[in-house]
Short mmCIF file of C-alpha atoms in Angstrom, two decimals:
data_model
loop_
_atom_site.label_atom_id
_atom_site.label_comp_id
_atom_site.label_asym_id
_atom_site.label_seq_id
_atom_site.Cartn_x
_atom_site.Cartn_y
_atom_site.Cartn_z
CA UNK A 1 0.00 0.00 0.00
CA UNK A 2 2.95 2.32 0.70
CA UNK A 3 4.16 2.07 -2.90
CA UNK A 4 0.61 2.67 -4.15
CA UNK A 5 0.32 5.83 -2.04
CA UNK A 6 3.74 7.05 -3.27
CA UNK A 7 2.61 6.66 -6.87
CA UNK A 8 -0.57 8.57 -6.08
CA UNK A 9 1.38 11.39 -4.46
CA UNK A 10 3.68 11.68 -7.47
CA UNK A 11 0.69 11.73 -9.79
CA UNK A 12 -0.93 14.37 -7.64
CA UNK A 13 2.01 16.74 -8.07
CA UNK A 14 1.51 16.69 -11.82
CA UNK A 15 -2.25 17.07 -11.49
CA UNK A 16 -2.31 19.80 -8.89
CA UNK A 17 -1.32 22.60 -11.24
CA UNK A 18 -4.00 21.52 -13.70
CA UNK A 19 -6.52 21.40 -10.89
CA UNK A 20 -5.92 25.01 -9.99
CA UNK A 21 -6.08 26.18 -13.58
CA UNK A 22 -9.21 24.20 -14.43
CA UNK A 23 -11.07 25.17 -11.29
CA UNK A 24 -10.49 28.91 -11.38
CA UNK A 25 -12.50 29.68 -14.48
CA UNK A 26 -15.61 31.76 -14.02
CA UNK A 27 -19.08 30.96 -15.30
CA UNK A 28 -19.15 30.86 -19.08
CA UNK A 29 -21.51 33.12 -20.93
CA UNK A 30 -23.21 32.57 -24.24
CA UNK A 31 -26.50 31.76 -25.87
CA UNK A 32 -26.05 28.00 -26.20
CA UNK A 33 -26.03 25.31 -23.50
CA UNK A 34 -22.90 25.04 -21.40
CA UNK A 35 -20.86 21.95 -22.22
CA UNK A 36 -19.66 19.88 -19.27
CA UNK A 37 -18.42 16.33 -18.88
CA UNK A 38 -19.37 13.70 -16.29
CA UNK A 39 -16.99 10.75 -15.82
CA UNK A 40 -18.61 7.64 -14.37
CA UNK A 41 -16.90 5.46 -11.77
CA UNK A 42 -17.48 2.34 -13.90
CA UNK A 43 -19.09 1.25 -17.14
CA UNK A 44 -22.75 2.35 -17.48
CA UNK A 45 -25.07 0.37 -15.22
CA UNK A 46 -28.17 0.85 -13.08
CA UNK A 47 -26.17 2.61 -10.37
CA UNK A 48 -25.92 5.53 -12.78
CA UNK A 49 -29.61 5.35 -13.71
CA UNK A 50 -30.45 8.87 -12.58
CA UNK A 51 -27.75 10.40 -14.78
CA UNK A 52 -28.92 8.58 -17.88
CA UNK A 53 -32.54 9.44 -17.07
CA UNK A 54 -31.58 13.11 -16.87
CA UNK A 55 -29.95 12.82 -20.28
CA UNK A 56 -32.74 10.87 -21.99
CA UNK A 57 -35.44 13.16 -20.59
CA UNK A 58 -33.52 16.31 -21.55
CA UNK A 59 -33.31 17.51 -17.95
CA UNK A 60 -29.74 18.66 -18.53
CA UNK A 61 -30.81 20.56 -21.63
CA UNK A 62 -33.75 22.08 -19.75
CA UNK A 63 -31.22 23.45 -17.26
CA UNK A 64 -28.95 24.95 -19.90
CA UNK A 65 -26.40 22.16 -20.00
CA UNK A 66 -24.96 19.88 -22.65
CA UNK A 67 -23.62 16.94 -20.64
CA UNK A 68 -21.19 14.42 -22.10
CA UNK A 69 -21.28 11.20 -20.06
CA UNK A 70 -17.98 9.33 -20.29
CA UNK A 71 -17.76 5.70 -19.08
CA UNK A 72 -15.34 4.73 -16.37
CA UNK A 73 -13.59 1.39 -16.03
CA UNK A 74 -10.44 -0.22 -14.65
CA UNK A 75 -8.19 2.10 -16.67
CA UNK A 76 -10.22 5.28 -16.02
CA UNK A 77 -10.06 7.38 -12.85
CA UNK A 78 -12.81 9.96 -12.55
CA UNK A 79 -10.90 11.62 -9.73
CA UNK A 80 -7.76 12.04 -11.81
CA UNK A 81 -9.69 13.30 -14.83
CA UNK A 82 -11.63 15.88 -12.81
CA UNK A 83 -8.47 16.95 -10.98
CA UNK A 84 -6.67 17.41 -14.29
CA UNK A 85 -9.48 19.55 -15.70
CA UNK A 86 -10.46 16.93 -18.29
CA UNK A 87 -13.99 16.78 -16.82
CA UNK A 88 -16.09 18.97 -14.56
CA UNK A 89 -18.07 16.28 -12.70
CA UNK A 90 -17.14 12.79 -11.57
CA UNK A 91 -18.42 9.79 -9.65
CA UNK A 92 -16.51 7.93 -6.94
CA UNK A 93 -17.10 6.32 -3.57
CA UNK A 94 -16.86 8.51 -0.47
CA UNK A 95 -13.66 6.90 0.80
CA UNK A 96 -11.96 7.47 -2.56
CA UNK A 97 -12.86 11.15 -2.40
CA UNK A 98 -11.32 11.46 1.05
CA UNK A 99 -8.18 9.54 0.14
CA UNK A 100 -7.67 11.93 -2.78
CA UNK A 101 -6.78 14.57 -0.18
CA UNK A 102 -3.60 12.58 0.49
CA UNK A 103 -2.77 13.24 -3.13
CA UNK A 104 -3.30 17.00 -2.76
CA UNK A 105 -6.67 16.90 -4.57
CA UNK A 106 -9.45 18.81 -2.83
CA UNK A 107 -12.85 17.55 -3.91
CA UNK A 108 -16.35 18.38 -2.72
CA UNK A 109 -19.16 15.82 -2.74
CA UNK A 110 -22.49 17.13 -4.06
CA UNK A 111 -24.72 14.07 -3.69
CA UNK A 112 -24.54 10.42 -2.61
CA UNK A 113 -26.52 8.38 -5.11
CA UNK A 114 -26.32 5.25 -2.90
CA UNK A 115 -27.07 5.95 0.74
CA UNK A 116 -25.71 2.59 1.84
CA UNK A 117 -22.81 0.61 0.41
CA UNK A 118 -23.64 -2.57 -1.55
CA UNK A 119 -19.98 -3.66 -1.33
CA UNK A 120 -19.78 -7.22 -0.06
CA UNK A 121 -17.71 -10.36 0.26
CA UNK A 122 -19.09 -13.27 -1.73
CA UNK A 123 -18.83 -16.98 -0.92
CA UNK A 124 -19.92 -20.21 -2.57
CA UNK A 125 -23.33 -21.34 -1.37
CA UNK A 126 -22.95 -23.55 1.67
CA UNK A 127 -19.45 -22.21 2.31
CA UNK A 128 -20.38 -18.78 3.63
CA UNK A 129 -19.89 -17.47 7.13
CA UNK A 130 -21.79 -15.46 9.71
CA UNK A 131 -18.74 -13.49 10.79
CA UNK A 132 -15.88 -11.78 9.01
CA UNK A 133 -13.53 -13.47 11.50
CA UNK A 134 -14.33 -16.81 9.85
CA UNK A 135 -12.61 -15.65 6.66
CA UNK A 136 -9.26 -16.31 8.31
CA UNK A 137 -7.46 -19.20 6.67
CA UNK A 138 -9.18 -18.78 3.32
CA UNK A 139 -8.09 -17.33 -0.03
CA UNK A 140 -9.56 -13.90 -0.72
CA UNK A 141 -9.63 -12.09 -4.07
CA UNK A 142 -9.40 -8.41 -3.17
CA UNK A 143 -8.46 -5.30 -5.12
CA UNK A 144 -5.07 -4.12 -3.78
CA UNK A 145 -5.43 -1.07 -1.56
CA UNK A 146 -9.21 -1.15 -1.30
CA UNK A 147 -10.00 0.70 1.95
CA UNK A 148 -12.62 -1.64 3.39
CA UNK A 149 -10.19 -4.55 3.38
CA UNK A 150 -7.76 -2.56 5.54
CA UNK A 151 -10.69 -1.76 7.82
CA UNK A 152 -11.68 -5.43 8.12
CA UNK A 153 -8.09 -6.38 8.97
CA UNK A 154 -8.10 -3.74 11.69
CA UNK A 155 -11.23 -5.24 13.26
CA UNK A 156 -10.65 -8.98 12.82
CA UNK A 157 -7.74 -11.39 12.86
CA UNK A 158 -7.25 -12.07 9.16
CA UNK A 159 -3.53 -12.79 9.41
CA UNK A 160 -3.88 -16.22 7.78
CA UNK A 161 -5.86 -15.03 4.76
CA UNK A 162 -4.14 -15.63 1.43
CA UNK A 163 -4.69 -12.35 -0.43
CA UNK A 164 -4.78 -12.48 -4.22
CA UNK A 165 -5.50 -9.54 -6.51
CA UNK A 166 -9.07 -9.19 -7.73
CA UNK A 167 -9.14 -8.52 -11.47
CA UNK A 168 -12.87 -8.36 -12.15
CA UNK A 169 -13.05 -12.01 -13.20
CA UNK A 170 -14.28 -14.95 -11.12
CA UNK A 171 -12.55 -17.91 -12.80
CA UNK A 172 -10.21 -18.61 -9.90
CA UNK A 173 -12.94 -18.01 -7.34
CA UNK A 174 -15.16 -20.57 -9.06
CA UNK A 175 -12.44 -23.22 -8.91
CA UNK A 176 -12.08 -22.94 -5.12
CA UNK A 177 -15.23 -23.49 -3.09
CA UNK A 178 -13.57 -22.11 0.04
CA UNK A 179 -12.46 -18.90 -1.66
CA UNK A 180 -13.84 -15.44 -0.94
CA UNK A 181 -14.12 -12.59 -3.41
CA UNK A 182 -15.16 -8.97 -3.34
CA UNK A 183 -18.48 -8.23 -4.98
CA UNK A 184 -21.38 -5.83 -5.24
CA UNK A 185 -24.62 -7.19 -3.81
CA UNK A 186 -26.48 -5.66 -6.75
CA UNK A 187 -24.59 -7.50 -9.49
CA UNK A 188 -22.18 -10.42 -9.07
CA UNK A 189 -24.51 -12.80 -7.16
CA UNK A 190 -27.05 -12.49 -9.98
CA UNK A 191 -24.42 -12.95 -12.69
CA UNK A 192 -23.25 -16.22 -11.13
CA UNK A 193 -26.77 -17.42 -10.38
CA UNK A 194 -27.52 -17.23 -14.10
CA UNK A 195 -24.63 -19.65 -14.60
CA UNK A 196 -26.11 -22.02 -12.05
CA UNK A 197 -23.70 -21.08 -9.26
CA UNK A 198 -25.24 -20.28 -5.90
CA UNK A 199 -23.55 -17.75 -3.64
CA UNK A 200 -23.84 -16.15 -0.22
CA UNK A 201 -22.73 -12.66 0.79
CA UNK A 202 -21.70 -10.57 3.76
CA UNK A 203 -22.22 -6.82 3.37
CA UNK A 204 -19.15 -4.85 4.41
CA UNK A 205 -21.48 -2.41 6.16
CA UNK A 206 -22.29 -5.17 8.68
CA UNK A 207 -18.76 -4.68 9.99
CA UNK A 208 -19.44 -0.97 10.54
CA UNK A 209 -17.76 0.37 7.40
CA UNK A 210 -20.42 2.00 5.25
CA UNK A 211 -19.24 4.81 2.95
CA UNK A 212 -21.61 6.54 0.57
CA UNK A 213 -21.34 5.05 -2.92
CA UNK A 214 -21.55 6.57 -6.42
CA UNK A 215 -20.94 10.05 -5.04
CA UNK A 216 -21.14 13.01 -7.42
CA UNK A 217 -18.22 15.41 -6.94
CA UNK A 218 -16.36 18.41 -8.33
CA UNK A 219 -13.13 20.11 -7.32
CA UNK A 220 -13.35 22.73 -4.60
CA UNK A 221 -12.06 25.39 -6.98
CA UNK A 222 -14.59 24.53 -9.69
CA UNK A 223 -17.45 24.71 -7.21
CA UNK A 224 -16.41 28.12 -5.96
CA UNK A 225 -16.22 29.53 -9.50
CA UNK A 226 -19.18 27.74 -11.13
CA UNK A 227 -22.01 27.60 -8.63
CA UNK A 228 -24.69 28.34 -11.21
CA UNK A 229 -23.55 25.44 -13.36
CA UNK A 230 -23.43 23.12 -10.36
CA UNK A 231 -26.92 24.21 -9.30
CA UNK A 232 -28.23 23.52 -12.80
CA UNK A 233 -26.60 20.10 -12.89
CA UNK A 234 -28.07 19.23 -9.51
CA UNK A 235 -31.59 20.16 -10.60
CA UNK A 236 -31.24 17.69 -13.45
CA UNK A 237 -29.65 15.12 -11.09
CA UNK A 238 -32.64 15.11 -8.73
CA UNK A 239 -35.18 15.04 -11.54
CA UNK A 240 -33.29 12.22 -13.22
CA UNK A 241 -33.22 9.96 -10.19
CA UNK A 242 -36.87 10.61 -9.42
CA UNK A 243 -37.73 9.68 -13.00
CA UNK A 244 -35.62 6.53 -12.84
CA UNK A 245 -37.43 5.43 -9.69
CA UNK A 246 -40.69 5.02 -11.62
CA UNK A 247 -39.37 4.34 -15.14
CA UNK A 248 -36.29 2.15 -14.66
CA UNK A 249 -37.22 -0.26 -17.47
CA UNK A 250 -37.40 2.61 -19.96
CA UNK A 251 -34.11 4.16 -18.85
CA UNK A 252 -32.40 0.76 -18.71
CA UNK A 253 -32.83 0.61 -22.47
CA UNK A 254 -30.77 3.80 -22.69
CA UNK A 255 -28.09 2.39 -20.37
CA UNK A 256 -27.97 -0.80 -22.42
CA UNK A 257 -27.35 1.25 -25.55
CA UNK A 258 -24.41 2.89 -23.79
CA UNK A 259 -23.06 -0.46 -22.54
CA UNK A 260 -23.93 -3.44 -24.71
CA UNK A 261 -22.03 -5.74 -22.36
CA UNK A 262 -24.72 -5.55 -19.69
CA UNK A 263 -27.98 -7.33 -20.42
CA UNK A 264 -31.38 -5.80 -19.77
CA UNK A 265 -32.19 -8.53 -17.25
CA UNK A 266 -29.00 -7.66 -15.37
CA UNK A 267 -29.98 -4.00 -15.32
CA UNK A 268 -33.44 -4.95 -14.06
CA UNK A 269 -31.90 -6.95 -11.21
CA UNK A 270 -29.57 -4.09 -10.31
CA UNK A 271 -32.42 -1.57 -10.34
CA UNK A 272 -34.53 -3.74 -8.06
CA UNK A 273 -31.81 -4.62 -5.56
CA UNK A 274 -30.40 -1.10 -5.35
CA UNK A 275 -33.76 0.59 -4.72
CA UNK A 276 -33.32 0.76 -0.94
CA UNK A 277 -29.70 1.79 -1.32
CA UNK A 278 -30.75 4.81 -3.41
CA UNK A 279 -34.14 5.81 -2.03
CA UNK A 280 -34.01 4.39 1.50
CA UNK A 281 -32.14 5.58 4.56
CA UNK A 282 -31.85 9.35 4.90
CA UNK A 283 -33.02 9.78 1.30
CA UNK A 284 -36.50 8.59 2.28
CA UNK A 285 -37.11 11.74 4.29
CA UNK A 286 -34.61 14.15 2.75
CA UNK A 287 -34.53 13.27 -0.94
CA UNK A 288 -32.15 11.40 -3.19
CA UNK A 289 -28.46 12.15 -2.74
CA UNK A 290 -28.74 13.36 0.87
CA UNK A 291 -25.63 13.26 3.09
CA UNK A 292 -24.92 13.99 6.74
CA UNK A 293 -21.98 15.42 8.66
CA UNK A 294 -22.14 12.43 11.02
CA UNK A 295 -21.68 9.84 8.29
CA UNK A 296 -18.77 11.73 6.71
CA UNK A 297 -17.22 12.27 10.15
CA UNK A 298 -17.40 8.56 11.00
CA UNK A 299 -15.75 7.66 7.70
CA UNK A 300 -12.98 10.21 8.18
CA UNK A 301 -12.23 8.77 11.62
CA UNK A 302 -12.13 5.21 10.26
CA UNK A 303 -9.79 6.11 7.42
CA UNK A 304 -7.42 7.91 9.79
CA UNK A 305 -7.45 4.90 12.11
CA UNK A 306 -6.42 2.49 9.35
CA UNK A 307 -3.84 4.86 7.88
CA UNK A 308 -5.66 5.57 4.62
CA UNK A 309 -6.11 9.26 5.53
CA UNK A 310 -3.17 11.19 6.90
CA UNK A 311 -5.07 13.57 9.16
CA UNK A 312 -8.56 14.35 10.37
CA UNK A 313 -10.43 16.93 8.30
CA UNK A 314 -13.62 18.87 8.87
CA UNK A 315 -16.47 16.94 7.20
CA UNK A 316 -17.98 20.23 6.07
CA UNK A 317 -14.95 20.77 3.84
CA UNK A 318 -15.71 17.51 2.05
CA UNK A 319 -19.40 17.72 1.21
CA UNK A 320 -22.28 20.13 0.73
CA UNK A 321 -26.04 19.65 0.56
CA UNK A 322 -26.53 23.23 -0.67
CA UNK A 323 -27.49 22.14 -4.16
CA UNK A 324 -29.71 19.16 -3.36
CA UNK A 325 -33.33 19.51 -4.44
CA UNK A 326 -35.90 18.37 -1.87
#
């Protein structure tokens, strides 16, 4: 992890100058819609349903914006692209946004599309556990440096786990019935079930680590200089998610066009299983995207404790609910 953080810090030095330059521009003027780019945190899927709904229903256009949605993926970092001024808006998980501060990148979260984290550990059916402590002694396929794994190791004795790098494929996991792999509750279990492979899961949040997921963010400098644009984007954001809630099948067709590698039935499963993650919790009373100082504060403390964040920061420097539509 130390080498990973060193690489990030070196990258940050090259990005920091671009961050300042890209964020200090004032609001553009003109008769046409303002062009902005949104970089997703992965390939298009149901977790981005509200953004594609806003595009298909012309909510961006109605708010004076021309939004280019760029897919993410294993070789794409929304944080790096936004920091470098190659995009105005990005999606990432809350812990990734905080860790970016170690790289000298100051970001501000505007909305948390998933109130709860669907991140999980997945087991073969009949080989699951009721406790994270029971993972000890097994082989686990985990993305190197992923924060929740460091958190789990700080809470449980996992010293005898054989850690192997997760690469997005499940071939090796399938060959070992005692293996464990990272997963999203809203996707991988369904994918394997279609292949006749039963699985069990443990949500990471059950261990007390529950960062907001699919968080919309901008740089601090961009927010300070482009509040009207951010406000316009957020109006479309709220309208888009509210539309997706009642018209997911329609919008899933749009997502499928943007990502032919995900089937409509997979999108339908994601939309159904993520419903409570998006519209439950604090969003039930306060509207989609809502965030609290307490949740951000708890996450900051956890990341400092496991060494993923160098120092405690004020949660109010990290997020704002100013632009959320209720």
